[in-house]
Short mmCIF file of C-alpha atoms in Angstrom, two decimals:
data_model
loop_
_atom_site.label_atom_id
_atom_site.label_comp_id
_atom_site.label_asym_id
_atom_site.label_seq_id
_atom_site.Cartn_x
_atom_site.Cartn_y
_atom_site.Cartn_z
CA MET A 60 112.64 87.41 49.23
CA PHE A 61 114.29 87.78 45.73
CA ILE A 62 111.32 85.91 43.69
CA SER A 63 108.66 88.13 45.35
CA VAL A 64 110.69 91.02 44.28
CA TYR A 65 111.07 89.91 40.75
CA CYS A 66 107.27 88.92 40.48
CA PHE A 67 106.15 92.27 41.54
CA CYS A 68 108.08 93.97 39.07
CA SER A 69 107.55 91.41 36.25
CA LEU A 70 103.57 92.48 36.90
CA PHE A 71 104.38 95.94 36.44
CA GLY A 72 106.57 95.45 33.52
CA LEU A 73 109.96 97.37 35.00
CA THR A 74 113.01 97.25 33.72
CA LEU A 75 116.10 95.53 34.99
CA GLN A 76 117.39 99.02 36.70
CA GLU A 77 114.15 99.14 38.32
CA ASN A 78 114.19 95.80 39.67
CA GLN A 79 117.44 96.12 41.23
CA ILE A 80 116.69 99.34 42.85
CA ILE A 81 113.53 97.68 44.21
CA THR A 82 115.34 94.83 45.12
CA LEU A 83 118.01 96.78 47.35
CA ILE A 84 115.16 98.70 48.95
CA PHE A 85 113.31 95.84 49.67
CA LYS A 86 116.63 94.05 51.43
CA GLN A 87 117.37 97.68 53.43
CA MET A 88 113.80 97.65 54.52
CA GLU A 89 114.25 93.64 55.81
CA GLU A 90 117.17 94.87 57.21
CA ILE A 91 115.76 97.87 59.29
CA LEU A 92 112.91 95.64 60.63
CA THR A 93 114.93 92.61 61.70
CA LYS A 94 117.47 95.58 63.85
CA ILE A 95 114.05 96.51 64.92
CA LEU A 96 112.34 93.28 66.08
CA ASP A 97 115.67 92.55 67.80
CA TYR A 98 115.73 95.71 69.92
CA VAL A 99 112.28 94.77 70.65
CA ILE A 100 113.03 91.58 71.41
CA GLU A 101 116.08 92.48 73.34
CA GLY A 102 114.14 94.96 75.32
CA VAL A 103 111.36 92.64 76.52
CA SER A 104 113.61 89.99 77.60
CA GLU A 105 115.08 92.45 79.85
CA ARG A 106 111.84 93.38 81.41
CA LEU A 107 111.05 89.93 81.87
CA GLU A 108 114.19 89.42 83.44
CA ALA A 109 114.17 92.21 85.77
CA ARG A 110 110.25 91.20 86.70
CA ILE A 111 111.28 87.11 87.23
CA SER A 112 114.13 88.31 89.31
CA THR A 113 112.07 90.54 91.75
CA LYS A 114 109.45 88.16 92.35
CA LYS A 115 109.22 87.31 96.13
CA GLU A 116 110.80 84.79 97.64
CA PRO A 117 108.26 82.21 99.17
CA ARG A 118 107.85 82.86 102.93
CA GLU A 119 107.47 80.48 105.74
CA PRO A 120 103.92 79.69 106.59
CA LYS A 121 102.56 81.31 109.59
CA TYR A 122 100.88 79.76 112.03
CA TYR A 123 98.41 80.80 115.01
CA SER A 124 98.05 78.75 118.13
CA ARG A 125 94.26 77.75 119.51
CA ASP A 126 94.02 80.98 121.71
CA GLU A 127 95.21 83.37 118.95
CA VAL A 128 92.39 81.47 116.73
CA CYS A 129 89.82 81.83 119.40
CA ARG A 130 90.52 85.32 119.48
CA LEU A 131 90.43 86.21 116.13
CA LEU A 132 87.24 84.41 115.23
CA HIS A 133 85.76 85.23 118.16
CA VAL A 134 84.87 81.98 119.11
CA THR A 135 85.83 80.21 122.30
CA PRO A 136 88.14 76.56 122.56
CA PRO A 137 84.89 74.08 122.50
CA THR A 138 83.65 76.22 119.69
CA LEU A 139 87.30 75.87 117.91
CA LEU A 140 87.28 72.08 118.34
CA LYS A 141 83.96 71.73 117.00
CA TYR A 142 85.15 73.62 113.77
CA THR A 143 88.21 71.48 113.32
CA LYS A 144 85.74 68.55 114.09
CA ASN A 145 83.77 69.44 111.05
CA HIS A 146 86.53 70.16 108.48
CA TRP A 147 85.93 73.91 108.57
CA LEU A 148 89.31 74.45 109.58
CA THR A 149 92.56 71.90 109.77
CA ALA A 150 94.63 71.78 112.79
CA HIS A 151 98.27 70.94 112.32
CA LYS A 152 99.78 69.14 115.14
CA ILE A 153 103.52 70.12 115.57
CA ASP A 154 105.08 68.50 118.48
CA ARG A 155 102.54 68.93 121.17
CA ARG A 156 101.13 72.03 119.97
CA VAL A 157 98.18 72.42 117.63
CA LEU A 158 98.33 74.97 115.28
CA TYR A 159 96.27 76.83 112.31
CA ASP A 160 97.68 77.90 109.18
CA ALA A 161 97.28 81.67 109.38
CA ALA A 162 95.98 81.62 105.46
CA GLU A 163 93.00 79.21 106.21
CA ILE A 164 92.22 81.35 109.19
CA ASP A 165 92.17 84.36 106.91
CA ASN A 166 90.15 82.85 104.41
CA ALA A 167 87.89 81.60 106.96
CA VAL A 168 87.38 85.33 108.30
CA LYS A 169 87.22 86.78 105.00
CA TYR A 170 84.73 83.90 103.44
CA GLY A 171 82.40 84.03 106.76
CA VAL A 172 83.07 80.20 107.40
CA THR A 173 82.57 81.23 111.11
CA LYS A 174 79.35 83.04 111.94
CA LYS A 175 79.85 86.11 114.83
CA LYS A 176 76.66 85.69 117.32
CA ARG A 177 75.21 88.87 118.12
#
């Protein structure tokens, strides 16, 4: 910092006293800018921490039974079996039950994987 101020002052032919005054001004400006920067960083850090702490906890996946999926997609059980065999939907066998992931079924409805006949 001192070298840049010295070069600045020597370019304009300033006296030693004027050099000292400008050096003090530059130091004060640097201190003020440092305080402002610290304040901004602290504020941003607090906001980021608040956002991170308020993020929703991951919830357990929800599953639908075959009957529920048939009702949601307006299809019969044999049609649902066809969708599963063609890998349009993925079935998960949990114990003796066949379940379908709710997010996958919602996407199937949303993006038209299954077509409702009219």
